[in-house]
């Protein structure tokens, strides 16, 4: 499934609702669905704030793909390319406001990477592998 | 998100409910910094009804903490739900804030917390 | 905003969540947001059952547009054209299972109509006008 | 949606929770028709935890009603939330079903309800 939104912060809540719902539907347990929603929401918030500089009339799109072994969340925007070396969260012991969004994304996803083939903007692919049942 | 302020003796309590995110955190920020600047001796944020908080919400709380150190205001949070608590722990901020379990505990203890002088 | 889904009944819940959320965001009161979610969900359920005959790998898309005076819900599918004279709910006093979906859609929306210009399938536009504040 | 069946003396109670829609109503159908066919004297559906019901959920209840008339099973619903109740009213079905406010009321009264003979 795919959802297209304008870059309005008020719509982040809807995005989270969709991620949460889809993850639960796919059998992800509740607390983890919540963490996935947070990670995707942080990624989208960064697009709104950094890629689009707070503009509310730009577009972003999230595609959620479920596989037997993983969930993929692909977030697209049509803004200027991100500068990869600028994406860095603050050191945790340097307590100041901000600088935690990408840290949470990395905590809650197993892999976050930009697709170099998406010419029109940025395509961030976030992957979460499913917990395997422990054999016993 | 809803934000409301009430006063219990010389403590300003900010009752916050719903999702604290990029969209709503500016309103929490306004209330929080406003109370600290307004000269309240102690400021508490009631997180009991906050089901979701993102990095911008946490940034707002950190900003409140910093300002409270400058103004020597006592500042704390209470009734954190598990989501909010685990996000704070992940960011290693749970020891930076004064955290209380309940409103009662917060009101009893906030007066004896050391207000920091500067950062 | 727009959401694309496969025609799986389990995804109706996500569709409702999006409608509910978007309507609340747009200032629609809670009970009405719930009714709009029901109406859209019934429309999508009909696409799944009637247009696609229960196939789960087909596609549908919902676009939600908010205007000062109304909300629009545009549901698209890529199945065979609906036969308009077959769309008829059962008489209410003929109590039998089924036959109520389009009735609920008509109760909760102010207008439901198919777009004759959408060649590739069906595009159902559902409109709900906003309650005006009563002057006094 | 979750569906569970329990028995209180000769009454089968179907506890249903969540959304009853095109996706989930087949499971309610199976439980409901199964209990009626299985020879329970009375069958009650506890709707207290049903926050959403669509036309397919209602179709399922109507099917249960029809079957219960054939089998002369007493059939009723209780603890409807406002959403479910208003949808039933809109479909003018609220007088067709035996509706009770609470489980207690349902259990007290279901035994004296007239089981219909055929449709
Ligand atoms: N989508 C993006 N586009 C451009 N720069 C970004 C993007 N996401 C993150 N960044 C950069 O990475 C930094 C760290 O991001 P983050 O950890 O989310 O904290 P914050 O956004 O609060 O600064 C940002 O300050 C910004 O410079
Ligand atoms: N999307 C659709 N495509 C084709 N036929 C439809 C569609 N929606 C409704 N119909 C027709 O309209 C009838 C009434 O629909 P509805 O009131 O939703 O009740 P039900 O679907 O339970 O029969 C259906 O039985 C079907 O014949």
PDB file of N, CA and C in Angstrom, chain B residues 45-81:
ATOM      1  N   UNK B  45       5.265  18.835  34.226  1.00  0.00           N
ATOM      2  CA  UNK B  45       4.476  18.420  33.067  1.00  0.00           C
ATOM      3  C   UNK B  45       3.846  17.064  33.370  1.00  0.00           C
ATOM      4  N   UNK B  46       2.510  17.043  33.333  1.00  0.00           N
ATOM      5  CA  UNK B  46       1.758  15.805  33.535  1.00  0.00           C
ATOM      6  C   UNK B  46       1.686  15.064  32.204  1.00  0.00           C
ATOM      7  N   UNK B  47       2.416  13.959  32.119  1.00  0.00           N
ATOM      8  CA  UNK B  47       2.505  13.208  30.868  1.00  0.00           C
ATOM      9  C   UNK B  47       1.549  12.020  30.836  1.00  0.00           C
ATOM     10  N   UNK B  48       0.658  11.959  31.805  1.00  0.00           N
ATOM     11  CA  UNK B  48      -0.206  10.790  31.957  1.00  0.00           C
ATOM     12  C   UNK B  48      -1.073  10.488  30.744  1.00  0.00           C
ATOM     13  N   UNK B  49      -1.426  11.516  29.999  1.00  0.00           N
ATOM     14  CA  UNK B  49      -2.289  11.302  28.839  1.00  0.00           C
ATOM     15  C   UNK B  49      -1.544  11.433  27.518  1.00  0.00           C
ATOM     16  N   UNK B  50      -0.216  11.429  27.589  1.00  0.00           N
ATOM     17  CA  UNK B  50       0.574  11.528  26.356  1.00  0.00           C
ATOM     18  C   UNK B  50       0.889  10.116  25.858  1.00  0.00           C
ATOM     19  N   UNK B  51       0.251   9.728  24.788  1.00  0.00           N
ATOM     20  CA  UNK B  51       0.437   8.376  24.269  1.00  0.00           C
ATOM     21  C   UNK B  51       1.597   8.285  23.300  1.00  0.00           C
ATOM     22  N   UNK B  52       2.016   9.424  22.812  1.00  0.00           N
ATOM     23  CA  UNK B  52       3.071   9.444  21.794  1.00  0.00           C
ATOM     24  C   UNK B  52       3.894  10.708  21.945  1.00  0.00           C
ATOM     25  N   UNK B  53       5.210  10.569  21.929  1.00  0.00           N
ATOM     26  CA  UNK B  53       6.072  11.753  21.903  1.00  0.00           C
ATOM     27  C   UNK B  53       7.226  11.466  20.960  1.00  0.00           C
ATOM     28  N   UNK B  54       7.532  12.419  20.079  1.00  0.00           N
ATOM     29  CA  UNK B  54       8.602  12.205  19.116  1.00  0.00           C
ATOM     30  C   UNK B  54       9.795  13.070  19.485  1.00  0.00           C
ATOM     31  N   UNK B  55      10.807  13.108  18.633  1.00  0.00           N
ATOM     32  CA  UNK B  55      12.035  13.828  18.962  1.00  0.00           C
ATOM     33  C   UNK B  55      11.794  15.330  19.122  1.00  0.00           C
ATOM     34  N   UNK B  56      10.799  15.865  18.438  1.00  0.00           N
ATOM     35  CA  UNK B  56      10.556  17.303  18.609  1.00  0.00           C
ATOM     36  C   UNK B  56       9.886  17.578  19.954  1.00  0.00           C
ATOM     37  N   UNK B  57       9.089  16.638  20.426  1.00  0.00           N
ATOM     38  CA  UNK B  57       8.503  16.770  21.762  1.00  0.00           C
ATOM     39  C   UNK B  57       9.588  16.698  22.818  1.00  0.00           C
ATOM     40  N   UNK B  58      10.518  15.783  22.610  1.00  0.00           N
ATOM     41  CA  UNK B  58      11.620  15.651  23.561  1.00  0.00           C
ATOM     42  C   UNK B  58      12.504  16.895  23.512  1.00  0.00           C
ATOM     43  N   UNK B  59      12.719  17.420  22.311  1.00  0.00           N
ATOM     44  CA  UNK B  59      13.491  18.662  22.178  1.00  0.00           C
ATOM     45  C   UNK B  59      12.846  19.780  23.000  1.00  0.00           C
ATOM     46  N   UNK B  60      11.525  19.807  22.977  1.00  0.00           N
ATOM     47  CA  UNK B  60      10.796  20.828  23.733  1.00  0.00           C
ATOM     48  C   UNK B  60      11.033  20.662  25.236  1.00  0.00           C
ATOM     49  N   UNK B  61      10.995  19.430  25.700  1.00  0.00           N
ATOM     50  CA  UNK B  61      11.234  19.184  27.132  1.00  0.00           C
ATOM     51  C   UNK B  61      12.672  19.556  27.510  1.00  0.00           C
ATOM     52  N   UNK B  62      13.615  19.252  26.627  1.00  0.00           N
ATOM     53  CA  UNK B  62      15.012  19.608  26.896  1.00  0.00           C
ATOM     54  C   UNK B  62      15.174  21.134  26.936  1.00  0.00           C
ATOM     55  N   UNK B  63      14.461  21.798  26.057  1.00  0.00           N
ATOM     56  CA  UNK B  63      14.515  23.261  26.056  1.00  0.00           C
ATOM     57  C   UNK B  63      13.978  23.812  27.376  1.00  0.00           C
ATOM     58  N   UNK B  64      12.885  23.205  27.843  1.00  0.00           N
ATOM     59  CA  UNK B  64      12.322  23.605  29.130  1.00  0.00           C
ATOM     60  C   UNK B  64      13.339  23.384  30.251  1.00  0.00           C
ATOM     61  N   UNK B  65      14.001  22.253  30.188  1.00  0.00           N
ATOM     62  CA  UNK B  65      14.997  21.923  31.205  1.00  0.00           C
ATOM     63  C   UNK B  65      16.117  22.969  31.215  1.00  0.00           C
ATOM     64  N   UNK B  66      16.591  23.303  30.041  1.00  0.00           N
ATOM     65  CA  UNK B  66      17.688  24.272  29.953  1.00  0.00           C
ATOM     66  C   UNK B  66      17.260  25.630  30.505  1.00  0.00           C
ATOM     67  N   UNK B  67      16.078  26.071  30.073  1.00  0.00           N
ATOM     68  CA  UNK B  67      15.607  27.375  30.544  1.00  0.00           C
ATOM     69  C   UNK B  67      15.414  27.343  32.060  1.00  0.00           C
ATOM     70  N   UNK B  68      14.901  26.225  32.569  1.00  0.00           N
ATOM     71  CA  UNK B  68      14.639  26.143  34.011  1.00  0.00           C
ATOM     72  C   UNK B  68      15.942  26.222  34.809  1.00  0.00           C
ATOM     73  N   UNK B  69      17.032  25.767  34.218  1.00  0.00           N
ATOM     74  CA  UNK B  69      18.315  25.867  34.914  1.00  0.00           C
ATOM     75  C   UNK B  69      18.775  27.315  34.969  1.00  0.00           C
ATOM     76  N   UNK B  70      18.560  28.018  33.882  1.00  0.00           N
ATOM     77  CA  UNK B  70      18.915  29.440  33.856  1.00  0.00           C
ATOM     78  C   UNK B  70      18.109  30.243  34.865  1.00  0.00           C
ATOM     79  N   UNK B  71      16.818  29.953  34.904  1.00  0.00           N
ATOM     80  CA  UNK B  71      15.938  30.750  35.777  1.00  0.00           C
ATOM     81  C   UNK B  71      15.862  30.170  37.187  1.00  0.00           C
ATOM     82  N   UNK B  72      16.552  29.070  37.409  1.00  0.00           N
ATOM     83  CA  UNK B  72      16.484  28.356  38.690  1.00  0.00           C
ATOM     84  C   UNK B  72      15.058  27.969  39.081  1.00  0.00           C
ATOM     85  N   UNK B  73      14.343  27.518  38.080  1.00  0.00           N
ATOM     86  CA  UNK B  73      13.002  26.977  38.319  1.00  0.00           C
ATOM     87  C   UNK B  73      13.133  25.482  38.524  1.00  0.00           C
ATOM     88  N   UNK B  74      12.375  24.934  39.477  1.00  0.00           N
ATOM     89  CA  UNK B  74      12.358  23.478  39.611  1.00  0.00           C
ATOM     90  C   UNK B  74      11.472  22.894  38.532  1.00  0.00           C
ATOM     91  N   UNK B  75      11.938  21.853  37.884  1.00  0.00           N
ATOM     92  CA  UNK B  75      11.231  21.341  36.708  1.00  0.00           C
ATOM     93  C   UNK B  75      11.190  19.820  36.729  1.00  0.00           C
ATOM     94  N   UNK B  76      10.030  19.256  36.478  1.00  0.00           N
ATOM     95  CA  UNK B  76       9.916  17.791  36.473  1.00  0.00           C
ATOM     96  C   UNK B  76       8.775  17.301  35.598  1.00  0.00           C
ATOM     97  N   UNK B  77       8.790  15.998  35.356  1.00  0.00           N
ATOM     98  CA  UNK B  77       7.752  15.328  34.569  1.00  0.00           C
ATOM     99  C   UNK B  77       7.170  14.205  35.419  1.00  0.00           C
ATOM    100  N   UNK B  78       5.894  13.914  35.231  1.00  0.00           N
ATOM    101  CA  UNK B  78       5.365  12.761  35.960  1.00  0.00           C
ATOM    102  C   UNK B  78       4.346  11.963  35.156  1.00  0.00           C
ATOM    103  N   UNK B  79       4.080  10.753  35.659  1.00  0.00           N
ATOM    104  CA  UNK B  79       3.111   9.821  35.055  1.00  0.00           C
ATOM    105  C   UNK B  79       3.429   9.485  33.609  1.00  0.00           C
ATOM    106  N   UNK B  80       4.697   9.297  33.294  1.00  0.00           N
ATOM    107  CA  UNK B  80       5.048   8.918  31.923  1.00  0.00           C
ATOM    108  C   UNK B  80       4.504   7.536  31.592  1.00  0.00           C
ATOM    109  N   UNK B  81       3.917   7.414  30.441  1.00  0.00           N
ATOM    110  CA  UNK B  81       3.486   6.092  29.983  1.00  0.00           C
ATOM    111  C   UNK B  81       4.694   5.367  29.387  1.00  0.00           C
TER     112      UNK B  81
END
